Amino acid sequence: MSNRFGRLFSWTTFGESHGAAVGVVIDGCPAGVKIDVSQLQKSLDRRRPGQTDKATQKVLVTERNELDQVQVISGVFEGVTLGTPIMVMVHNRDQRSQDYDKIQKSPRVGHADDTWVQKFGHVDHRGGGRASARETVARVMAGYFAEQYLVQKHPKVQVTGFVKAIGEHSLSLDDLKNMDQQILNKSFNVDEHAARFPQKKIKIDELLLAAKEQGESYGGVVEVWVDHMPQGLGEPVFGKLKNELASAMMSIGATCGFEMGEGFALTIKKGTEVHKQSDSPVYGGVRGGISTGERLIFRLGFKPTSTILDTAKAGRHDPCIVPRAVPVVEAMTWAVLADLDLLQRSNRL
Amino acid sequence: MSNRFGRLFSWTTFGESHGAAVGVVIDGCPAGVKIDVSQLQKSLDRRRPGQTDKATQKVLVTERNELDQVQVISGVFEGVTLGTPIMVMVHNRDQRSQDYDKIQKSPRVGHADDTWVQKFGHVDHRGGGRASARETVARVMAGYFAEQYLVQKHPKVQVTGFVKAIGEHSLSLDDLKNMDQQILNKSFNVDEHAARFPQKKIKIDELLLAAKEQGESYGGVVEVWVDHMPQGLGEPVFGKLKNELASAMMSIGATCGFEMGEGFALTIKKGTEVHKQSDSPVYGGVRGGISTGERLIFRLGFKPTSTILDTAKAGRHDPCIVPRAVPVVEAMTWAVLADLDLLQRSNRL
Amino acid sequence: MSNRFGRLFSWTTFGESHGAAVGVVIDGCPAGVKIDVSQLQKSLDRRRPGQTDKATQKVLVTERNELDQVQVISGVFEGVTLGTPIMVMVHNRDQRSQDYDKIQKSPRVGHADDTWVQKFGHVDHRGGGRASARETVARVMAGYFAEQYLVQKHPKVQVTGFVKAIGEHSLSLDDLKNMDQQILNKSFNVDEHAARFPQKKIKIDELLLAAKEQGESYGGVVEVWVDHMPQGLGEPVFGKLKNELASAMMSIGATCGFEMGEGFALTIKKGTEVHKQSDSPVYGGVRGGISTGERLIFRLGFKPTSTILDTAKAGRHDPCIVPRAVPVVEAMTWAVLADLDLLQRSNRL
Amino acid sequence: MSNRFGRLFSWTTFGESHGAAVGVVIDGCPAGVKIDVSQLQKSLDRRRPGQTDKATQKVLVTERNELDQVQVISGVFEGVTLGTPIMVMVHNRDQRSQDYDKIQKSPRVGHADDTWVQKFGHVDHRGGGRASARETVARVMAGYFAEQYLVQKHPKVQVTGFVKAIGEHSLSLDDLKNMDQQILNKSFNVDEHAARFPQKKIKIDELLLAAKEQGESYGGVVEVWVDHMPQGLGEPVFGKLKNELASAMMSIGATCGFEMGEGFALTIKKGTEVHKQSDSPVYGGVRGGISTGERLIFRLGFKPTSTILDTAKAGRHDPCIVPRAVPVVEAMTWAVLADLDLLQRSNRL
C-alpha cells in the first residue's frame, strides 16, 4: 500500500528499473479532462538525460537510450478522461541488466541494495529495483494528468520548478528577479536554461562535463513557485499543504531536506522582524497549512549522487541529477495540488 | 479524513482548542501492550508551559492552568491494550473564549483564522479551533501508545529530541559530543536542561524572559536522534522513512523546514567528499528510504511565533514554542516508527 | 484500521460495552450542517429496549437502564458543524460487569468470546467487549450526522427501515401496500408499530413476551426503502452502492444475509420474465452498482439471538433484537449514502 | 479510489472492456511468494466461456476469441514475488467495438449505460466500459496471487466454489454429500462438471443450449466452502469476515444477494432450535465476525443476465453467467482471506 500516493487523486506506481516496464494506475482522476498524448510524451522526455538544451546535450546525454514511449492503456477515450482508472506505462527498452550482474554481490556505497535484503529477504540485483531514478517516470506521468485536471479547473495556476543551486553555486537575487519578471510576462521557460539553472555567470555545462570525466558528482537545490494558486487548499491537521508537499518531495530519491517559504532562514529571525514582512516570501503562501492564494514557494535539497567513478561507468549515471529532478518535483507538486483540490470539494455542505 | 495519521497504527485526533476537550482515537494499536496511565500523564505534562525545569518556571509558566488530566476511555483493560480502539482525551478546563471574542473580527497576523473562512465558509473564532498548539495534546497521547508498543517490541530503541537552536543561538559541537556521551551512558535527560536546550553558555531563561516582556518571539530548531533503531523500517516509494517523518513533522504548527541527516549542508558538498564519510551522520540512518540500523537523525525548523505584544497578552502565548515542541516531535517520531514497524510485518511471506 | 467506516464521510467507533463509554469520531462531515442535539438524543433513544411504543414497553424494556445521554465533544459550534472532526459519546452508566464475571470462564454458545482469544491473545470478559449490541450506539450517532448532511443537501431523500419478518411471521402484500401509501402521504412512522413491524394480524408483543418468559429467541428480516434517492451514487467497481450497503449491513452483529431488490427470488426467474418488469422492485434501484433514482430497496437477515434462558437473565438480552436493529440499519444506510454522495463530488471535472 | 480492494493485500484494477487491455496492480503482496505464470494463465482460462468441460463446449463457447494471454510486467523476478507492486495485464485482442456502435444510442435494458451518463457526464459506449464481465479478468489475476500467498503460508487451506443452483434447478442434499466426501478425499474438481454444477440429474448443457437459441437467460447461486480455514481471521467491527466477503461478492456484476452459513433460512428458525445444532453449517464458520476454524460457507445470488435475444447476438453473451462466475467468486474469496491474514499480523504485540 506504500506505492500509492494521494487520497482522492490516488495513484499507484509499478515497475522495476530493469524489469519490463514502469507505469502508474491513477484511480481518481475526474471524468472530462482533455488529454494530449503528445504533450504527455513531451513531459516524459523532459526527465530524460540531455534534454535541457542543445548546449548541454554533450554533457548530460549518456549512452542509455531510454525511448520512454508512453502508452495510455485505459481511462482515456477520444482524448478525454472517462473517470475510470487511467493506466499509463513505458516499456524499458534497454534492459542491460548484465552490467548490473557484476555488482550484484558488492552493494554500492550509498545505494539502497543492502537495506532491501533486510526488508524483503532478497535483493533484486537488477539495477536497484524500485529505488532507482527510473521509478520517477511513473511520477511524471501521474503529474501530467494532475496538471491537466488542475489547469482545466483553475486555468491560471502555474507551477514553475527550477534549479536554485548546484553544489555551492546558487542563483543570485538578480537571477531571481529576472525570473520573477519573466514569469509575470509568461516568457519564462526553464528548459531553455542549461541544467535548468536560470543564470549566466557560471558555465554550468562545462562544470558538469568536467565532473563527469572526473567521476565527481554534485547535489543541489530545486525551488518551486506556484503562481495564481487557488485559495483554501490544504487540510487543517495532517493534510496541511506543507506536510503533503514535504511528504511528496521527500519521497523522491536522493532528497535530504525540504523548506517552505523562507525555511530554515526563518528560524534565526525574531518574531518582530518576521511579521513586518509581507507574508508570501516568509511562509511560502501557506498559513495554518492552508493556501492563502499568494505565490507558493518551497525548496527541496538533493545530496550528490552516490555513484563514484568506476560504478558510474557501469551504471551510466549523471554527475548531477538535480536538473533532471525538476520535472519530477513539478509532477509531484501537481499531484499534491490535484488531490487537495478534490478534497476541498467535500469541505462544505 | 485528514485528521488521521498512519496506515496501520492509525489515529484520528479531535477537539477544538476552546471546545470541551481534545483527544484521539487510536485504531490499530496491537493487543497486549502494557500501559501506565501515570506515565501517560507525565508525557502530557511535558508539553505544558513551564515544565522544563525549576529554573525556567518563572519564565515559561503562563497564567493558563491547563491541568490536562488524561482520561483513558476505551481500549485498555487492567493496564493492557485490548486490540480495540483506544480513546484518550483531556478536557479543556479553562475555556476563556471571552478573551478571544475581542479579536474575532480582526484575524491575527500570521494566524490561520482568515484562511479558514476561505476553506469552511466560517471561522470558529474561539482561539483558532484546530490550528492551535492545543491540538498537539492529542499527538502526545498517541505518541505515548506508539512508544509503549515499540519499546515493548524493540526494548533498546530510544528517541531523543532536543532543542538544537533558539533563534541565532545554536548548540556547539562540544555540546553535541557531551550529549552523545550521555546518551551512550543513558544519563541524558533533556528535561533537565532549561528550555530543553542542552548547553550552558547562554542564559537561555533570561533571554526568553526578556523576550516575553518585550513581546518578542523566537523560532528555532529541534533535532531528533533515534538510537538502536530497528533495521529495515520504511517502504521503498511513498512510505520511505524520510518522507513519512517529513509529513509527520511538517504537520506540526509553525514548522518551516525538515532535514534528514546532514540535510541542506549536503547539497553543497561534492560526491567524493560525502562518500568518504561514514554513513550515519550524512544520511541520517536512512538509505533508499529504509532504516539502516544506524542512528536516525533529523531536524525540524520552527518559525518565530506570530503573536506579538498586545495579542500575546490576550492569548497568553510563549515567547518561544520550540522547547514545548520537543515532546510533540518525539511523539510524532514514535507514531511514524510504530506504523512502519507494523507495516514491515507484511513484507515477507 | 478496521473500526473505521467510509472513505470521505469517514468515522471510527470506540468503546467496550462495559467500559466507560462508547462513541465515534467523524472525520469528514462537511462544514455548515445544522445539528440539533435533542434530535440526536432521540435517534439514540430509538435503539434502546422498549422504545417502539407504549404497548410493547412491558415486553421489551429490560432492567438495564441505559440512559445513553449523548455528549457532543467537538466539531459542532452553535448548532452547526465546523468541518473539524466531530466526537460524540455516551457514557455507560450501568456497568454491571460483575454479572459477567460469572461467565468469564465459560464462553457462551454462539458468542464471540472464544474467537477473540484466538485473535488478540486475550478475552475482555466484560460483556463481550466490542462484539456487543452496545457498539451500535456509535453507528446511530454517526448515522444522525450523515442523515443531517444528506437531508440538508437533498431535502427530499427519505430512508425508511422496518421489520419485514419476525421468525416465520412476515408482512403481507397488503401490509406493504399500506406502508407504500403512507410513505407517499408522509404519514408513515415505523415507531408507531409494535416491534417496528407494521401489521395488525399478529399480536407481536404477546409473542415476544412469551418468548422472553420461555427463554426463546427469534430472528427476522429488516427491509429498507430509500425514496427520492439521488441519482448517480455508487462507484463502478468496488464502491458499488450494492456492495457498500452489503458491507455496512453485514458488519452489524447477528446478520446472516443481505439482498438487493428482489434478491435471491431473482435467481430462480428467467431473463425474459425479469426484464418485462419495471426496474425498481427487481434490482432495488441500482444498475451497474449506481443508483437510478428509483426507490432503493434492500433487506437484511438476522439470526435468532444466541442467548438462551439462563445466560439471558445474566446478560439481560432481548428475545428478538430485530426491532432494535431498525435504527441501526437506517443509520448505516445514511452513512453509506453520505459517503457515496461526497465521493460523487469528485467524479467530474 | 473505488477501483481498489483490500487494506494490506491491496489491488487496483484498470481497463475498459473494449479498450486496449485489462489488468491489476497489486500493492501489498509479500515478498517470497512463488509464482507460476502457466498456473496463472490456467486460472484465467477458467473464466473464459466454454471452459467447464468438453461436453459443454458446444454450449458455452461463443464466437468471441479472448485469448487472454497474461503478461506479468512487474513485481516478480525468477518466479518469486519481490515485495514490489505486481502488475499483470491481458490485452483485449478482439476489440469489436463496431458491434457496439450500433447500440450506443439505445442503452440496453438492465445495463449500466444510462446511469453512467448521470455519473460521469458521458457514456463510454464501447461495450459498457468498466461495468462488463471483462473487468473480472483483473479480479481472477489478483486472486491467483492471493491464493499463492495463502497456500504457501497455510498449506492446507482450500477454497471450493461451485454452482449450487441454475434458475430453479438446485443441488440436492445427496449432491452436497457426494461433494463433501470428494473434498475430504481431495478428489473433487468442479471443472469436471458441466456448468460447474456438480450433479447428474439435469442435462444442464442441453438446458443452456436451448436457452441460448431462444434468447433466454438464467440466474443462479454460487456457493463457496473454505476448508482448513485459519482461525482468528476477520476484525471485530467493520472488518468482519462476513462483511468483507459480502462487499467483495456484491461488487461482482449481476449479484443480487449474499448469505453467510444458513443465511436467510436462519431468520425463520427459533433460537432454541438453532443453538442445538453444531455451529459450522449454521453460521458458516464465523462468530463475532471472526473465523472459528470450521468450514467457511457462504452463497452468492446472481440475477439472470439482462441481455435478451437480439442484443445478445451483438454482444455475444452467455445464457447463464453463473458457471463463469465461479472462478471470480473464488478469486474474491482468496483476496479477502489474504488481506485479513495480513491484517491479523498486526493484532498482537
mmCIF file of C-alpha atoms in Angstrom, chain D residues 83-275:
data_model
loop_
_atom_site.group_PDB
_atom_site.id
_atom_site.type_symbol
_atom_site.label_atom_id
_atom_site.label_comp_id
_atom_site.label_asym_id
_atom_site.label_seq_id
_atom_site.Cartn_x
_atom_site.Cartn_y
_atom_site.Cartn_z
ATOM 1 C CA GLY D 83 7.536 -7.283 -2.445
ATOM 2 C CA THR D 84 7.203 -4.512 -5.044
ATOM 3 C CA PRO D 85 3.931 -3.793 -6.862
ATOM 4 C CA ILE D 86 2.842 -6.619 -9.129
ATOM 5 C CA MET D 87 1.327 -5.508 -12.411
ATOM 6 C CA VAL D 88 -0.356 -8.139 -14.534
ATOM 7 C CA MET D 89 -2.420 -7.462 -17.599
ATOM 8 C CA VAL D 90 -4.186 -9.052 -20.511
ATOM 9 C CA HIS D 91 -4.625 -7.381 -23.857
ATOM 10 C CA ASN D 92 -8.034 -7.234 -25.400
ATOM 11 C CA ARG D 93 -7.224 -8.914 -28.670
ATOM 12 C CA ASP D 94 -10.630 -8.765 -30.236
ATOM 13 C CA GLN D 95 -11.996 -5.287 -29.840
ATOM 14 C CA ARG D 96 -15.099 -5.422 -31.964
ATOM 15 C CA SER D 97 -16.392 -2.130 -30.749
ATOM 16 C CA GLN D 98 -18.097 -1.635 -34.078
ATOM 17 C CA ASP D 99 -20.844 -4.026 -32.958
ATOM 18 C CA TYR D 100 -21.396 -1.767 -30.054
ATOM 19 C CA ASP D 101 -21.520 1.355 -32.150
ATOM 20 C CA LYS D 102 -24.938 0.249 -33.307
ATOM 21 C CA ILE D 103 -26.358 0.262 -29.812
ATOM 22 C CA GLN D 104 -24.645 3.307 -28.438
ATOM 23 C CA LYS D 105 -27.683 5.469 -28.738
ATOM 24 C CA SER D 106 -30.091 2.933 -27.244
ATOM 25 C CA PRO D 107 -28.811 1.966 -23.822
ATOM 26 C CA ARG D 108 -29.725 -1.638 -23.185
ATOM 27 C CA VAL D 109 -32.434 -2.640 -20.723
ATOM 28 C CA GLY D 110 -30.882 -3.642 -17.444
ATOM 29 C CA HIS D 111 -27.453 -2.399 -18.438
ATOM 30 C CA ALA D 112 -25.449 0.216 -16.663
ATOM 31 C CA ASP D 113 -25.009 2.561 -19.624
ATOM 32 C CA ASP D 114 -27.528 5.276 -18.783
ATOM 33 C CA THR D 115 -26.563 5.563 -15.132
ATOM 34 C CA TRP D 116 -23.020 6.328 -16.282
ATOM 35 C CA VAL D 117 -24.210 9.443 -18.072
ATOM 36 C CA GLN D 118 -25.658 10.527 -14.764
ATOM 37 C CA LYS D 119 -22.400 9.818 -13.025
ATOM 38 C CA PHE D 120 -19.569 10.896 -15.282
ATOM 39 C CA GLY D 121 -21.303 13.179 -17.747
ATOM 40 C CA HIS D 122 -20.661 10.739 -20.580
ATOM 41 C CA VAL D 123 -21.039 7.140 -21.542
ATOM 42 C CA ASP D 124 -18.185 5.176 -22.960
ATOM 43 C CA HIS D 125 -20.374 3.342 -25.426
ATOM 44 C CA ARG D 126 -17.757 0.743 -26.196
ATOM 45 C CA GLY D 127 -19.304 -2.297 -24.553
ATOM 46 C CA GLY D 128 -20.131 -0.850 -21.195
ATOM 47 C CA GLY D 129 -16.693 0.282 -20.135
ATOM 48 C CA ARG D 130 -15.958 -0.974 -16.664
ATOM 49 C CA ALA D 131 -19.408 -2.451 -15.995
ATOM 50 C CA SER D 132 -18.637 -5.562 -18.012
ATOM 51 C CA ALA D 133 -17.723 -9.148 -17.230
ATOM 52 C CA ARG D 134 -14.377 -8.353 -18.826
ATOM 53 C CA GLU D 135 -13.485 -6.436 -15.664
ATOM 54 C CA THR D 136 -13.440 -9.727 -13.743
ATOM 55 C CA VAL D 137 -10.247 -10.785 -15.544
ATOM 56 C CA ALA D 138 -8.380 -8.450 -13.207
ATOM 57 C CA ARG D 139 -10.040 -9.993 -10.170
ATOM 58 C CA VAL D 140 -9.018 -13.503 -11.197
ATOM 59 C CA MET D 141 -5.418 -12.361 -11.627
ATOM 60 C CA ALA D 142 -5.368 -10.699 -8.206
ATOM 61 C CA GLY D 143 -6.989 -13.784 -6.728
ATOM 62 C CA TYR D 144 -4.250 -16.010 -8.109
ATOM 63 C CA PHE D 145 -1.586 -14.055 -6.217
ATOM 64 C CA ALA D 146 -3.725 -14.008 -3.063
ATOM 65 C CA GLU D 147 -4.155 -17.768 -3.334
ATOM 66 C CA GLN D 148 -0.439 -18.380 -3.784
ATOM 67 C CA TYR D 149 0.320 -16.257 -0.750
ATOM 68 C CA LEU D 150 -2.221 -18.073 1.397
ATOM 69 C CA VAL D 151 -1.468 -21.637 0.377
ATOM 70 C CA GLN D 152 2.240 -21.033 0.882
ATOM 71 C CA LYS D 153 1.505 -19.619 4.343
ATOM 72 C CA HIS D 154 -1.293 -22.026 5.349
ATOM 73 C CA PRO D 155 -0.677 -25.060 3.109
ATOM 74 C CA LYS D 156 -3.942 -26.859 3.930
ATOM 75 C CA VAL D 157 -6.412 -24.064 3.228
ATOM 76 C CA GLN D 158 -8.706 -24.882 0.307
ATOM 77 C CA VAL D 159 -11.348 -22.782 -1.438
ATOM 78 C CA THR D 160 -14.076 -24.613 -3.363
ATOM 79 C CA GLY D 161 -16.645 -22.678 -5.355
ATOM 80 C CA PHE D 162 -19.464 -24.396 -7.211
ATOM 81 C CA VAL D 163 -22.799 -23.663 -8.790
ATOM 82 C CA LYS D 164 -25.496 -24.539 -6.279
ATOM 83 C CA ALA D 165 -28.438 -23.557 -8.461
ATOM 84 C CA ILE D 166 -29.182 -22.554 -12.040
ATOM 85 C CA GLY D 167 -32.592 -20.978 -12.241
ATOM 86 C CA GLU D 168 -34.975 -23.214 -10.355
ATOM 87 C CA HIS D 169 -32.647 -26.232 -10.524
ATOM 88 C CA SER D 170 -30.725 -26.733 -7.313
ATOM 89 C CA LEU D 171 -28.260 -29.282 -5.942
ATOM 90 C CA SER D 172 -29.823 -31.975 -3.768
ATOM 91 C CA LEU D 173 -28.605 -32.962 -0.302
ATOM 92 C CA ASP D 174 -27.117 -36.087 -1.895
ATOM 93 C CA ASP D 175 -25.177 -33.997 -4.386
ATOM 94 C CA LEU D 176 -23.781 -31.969 -1.493
ATOM 95 C CA LYS D 177 -22.852 -35.077 0.480
ATOM 96 C CA ASN D 178 -21.019 -36.510 -2.528
ATOM 97 C CA MET D 179 -19.168 -33.295 -2.927
ATOM 98 C CA ASP D 180 -18.278 -33.159 0.765
ATOM 99 C CA GLN D 181 -16.897 -36.696 0.533
ATOM 100 C CA GLN D 182 -14.841 -35.862 -2.546
ATOM 101 C CA ILE D 183 -13.441 -32.721 -0.920
ATOM 102 C CA LEU D 184 -12.300 -34.775 2.074
ATOM 103 C CA ASN D 185 -10.691 -37.248 -0.394
ATOM 104 C CA LYS D 186 -9.207 -34.331 -2.318
ATOM 105 C CA SER D 187 -10.770 -35.801 -5.441
ATOM 106 C CA PHE D 188 -13.264 -33.033 -6.160
ATOM 107 C CA ASN D 189 -12.696 -30.845 -9.196
ATOM 108 C CA VAL D 190 -15.553 -28.512 -10.010
ATOM 109 C CA ASP D 191 -14.299 -28.030 -13.558
ATOM 110 C CA GLU D 192 -15.107 -31.653 -14.371
ATOM 111 C CA HIS D 193 -18.794 -30.891 -14.002
ATOM 112 C CA ALA D 194 -20.840 -29.347 -16.802
ATOM 113 C CA ALA D 195 -21.561 -25.735 -15.944
ATOM 114 C CA ARG D 196 -19.624 -26.268 -12.677
ATOM 115 C CA PHE D 197 -22.894 -27.711 -11.349
ATOM 116 C CA PRO D 198 -21.870 -30.952 -9.592
ATOM 117 C CA GLN D 199 -24.909 -33.174 -10.235
ATOM 118 C CA LYS D 200 -26.119 -35.687 -12.783
ATOM 119 C CA LYS D 201 -29.898 -35.498 -12.851
ATOM 120 C CA ILE D 202 -30.386 -32.484 -15.069
ATOM 121 C CA LYS D 203 -28.820 -32.262 -18.518
ATOM 122 C CA ILE D 204 -27.657 -28.771 -17.793
ATOM 123 C CA ASP D 205 -25.763 -28.375 -21.080
ATOM 124 C CA GLU D 206 -28.903 -29.062 -23.093
ATOM 125 C CA LEU D 207 -30.867 -26.626 -20.952
ATOM 126 C CA LEU D 208 -28.323 -23.887 -21.551
ATOM 127 C CA LEU D 209 -28.027 -24.609 -25.274
ATOM 128 C CA ALA D 210 -31.783 -24.316 -25.630
ATOM 129 C CA ALA D 211 -31.739 -21.082 -23.649
ATOM 130 C CA LYS D 212 -29.106 -19.646 -25.928
ATOM 131 C CA GLU D 213 -31.141 -20.468 -29.002
ATOM 132 C CA GLN D 214 -34.271 -18.937 -27.501
ATOM 133 C CA GLY D 215 -32.564 -15.798 -26.264
ATOM 134 C CA GLU D 216 -33.411 -16.882 -22.738
ATOM 135 C CA SER D 217 -31.181 -16.398 -19.730
ATOM 136 C CA TYR D 218 -30.844 -17.902 -16.237
ATOM 137 C CA GLY D 219 -29.582 -16.677 -12.912
ATOM 138 C CA GLY D 220 -28.427 -18.910 -10.119
ATOM 139 C CA VAL D 221 -26.443 -19.347 -6.953
ATOM 140 C CA VAL D 222 -22.737 -19.897 -6.331
ATOM 141 C CA GLU D 223 -21.699 -21.402 -3.014
ATOM 142 C CA VAL D 224 -18.196 -21.403 -1.536
ATOM 143 C CA TRP D 225 -16.666 -23.698 1.054
ATOM 144 C CA VAL D 226 -13.339 -22.872 2.627
ATOM 145 C CA ASP D 227 -11.825 -25.903 4.328
ATOM 146 C CA HIS D 228 -8.925 -25.844 6.793
ATOM 147 C CA MET D 229 -9.702 -22.198 7.344
ATOM 148 C CA PRO D 230 -7.130 -20.379 9.519
ATOM 149 C CA GLN D 231 -8.668 -19.388 12.847
ATOM 150 C CA GLY D 232 -8.964 -15.807 14.037
ATOM 151 C CA LEU D 233 -9.261 -14.026 10.681
ATOM 152 C CA GLY D 234 -11.638 -11.066 10.485
ATOM 153 C CA GLU D 235 -11.719 -7.897 12.557
ATOM 154 C CA PRO D 236 -14.341 -7.100 15.189
ATOM 155 C CA VAL D 237 -16.368 -4.204 13.804
ATOM 156 C CA PHE D 238 -16.107 -3.140 10.146
ATOM 157 C CA GLY D 239 -13.569 -5.720 9.034
ATOM 158 C CA LYS D 240 -15.681 -8.723 9.972
ATOM 159 C CA LEU D 241 -15.079 -11.717 7.749
ATOM 160 C CA LYS D 242 -18.757 -11.718 6.809
ATOM 161 C CA ASN D 243 -18.949 -8.069 5.781
ATOM 162 C CA GLU D 244 -15.644 -8.169 3.920
ATOM 163 C CA LEU D 245 -16.891 -11.196 1.992
ATOM 164 C CA ALA D 246 -20.269 -9.535 1.412
ATOM 165 C CA SER D 247 -18.577 -6.453 -0.006
ATOM 166 C CA ALA D 248 -16.231 -8.476 -2.198
ATOM 167 C CA MET D 249 -19.005 -10.664 -3.550
ATOM 168 C CA MET D 250 -21.666 -7.998 -4.048
ATOM 169 C CA SER D 251 -19.126 -5.968 -6.046
ATOM 170 C CA ILE D 252 -19.332 -8.615 -8.778
ATOM 171 C CA GLY D 253 -21.713 -7.703 -11.577
ATOM 172 C CA ALA D 254 -25.243 -9.236 -11.677
ATOM 173 C CA THR D 255 -25.215 -10.246 -7.997
ATOM 174 C CA CYS D 256 -28.420 -9.783 -6.012
ATOM 175 C CA GLY D 257 -27.859 -11.410 -2.636
ATOM 176 C CA PHE D 258 -25.303 -12.763 -0.179
ATOM 177 C CA GLU D 259 -25.767 -15.265 2.627
ATOM 178 C CA MET D 260 -23.422 -16.497 5.327
ATOM 179 C CA GLY D 261 -23.889 -20.055 6.617
ATOM 180 C CA GLU D 262 -27.560 -20.958 6.600
ATOM 181 C CA GLY D 263 -28.373 -17.372 5.657
ATOM 182 C CA PHE D 264 -31.988 -16.272 5.371
ATOM 183 C CA ALA D 265 -33.142 -19.765 6.350
ATOM 184 C CA LEU D 266 -31.883 -18.914 9.846
ATOM 185 C CA THR D 267 -34.211 -15.929 10.154
ATOM 186 C CA ILE D 268 -37.272 -18.164 10.477
ATOM 187 C CA LYS D 269 -35.806 -20.604 12.993
ATOM 188 C CA LYS D 270 -36.179 -20.198 16.755
ATOM 189 C CA GLY D 271 -33.178 -19.648 18.974
ATOM 190 C CA THR D 272 -33.583 -22.910 20.872
ATOM 191 C CA GLU D 273 -33.688 -24.769 17.587
ATOM 192 C CA VAL D 274 -30.586 -23.107 16.154
ATOM 193 C CA HIS D 275 -28.357 -23.476 19.159
#
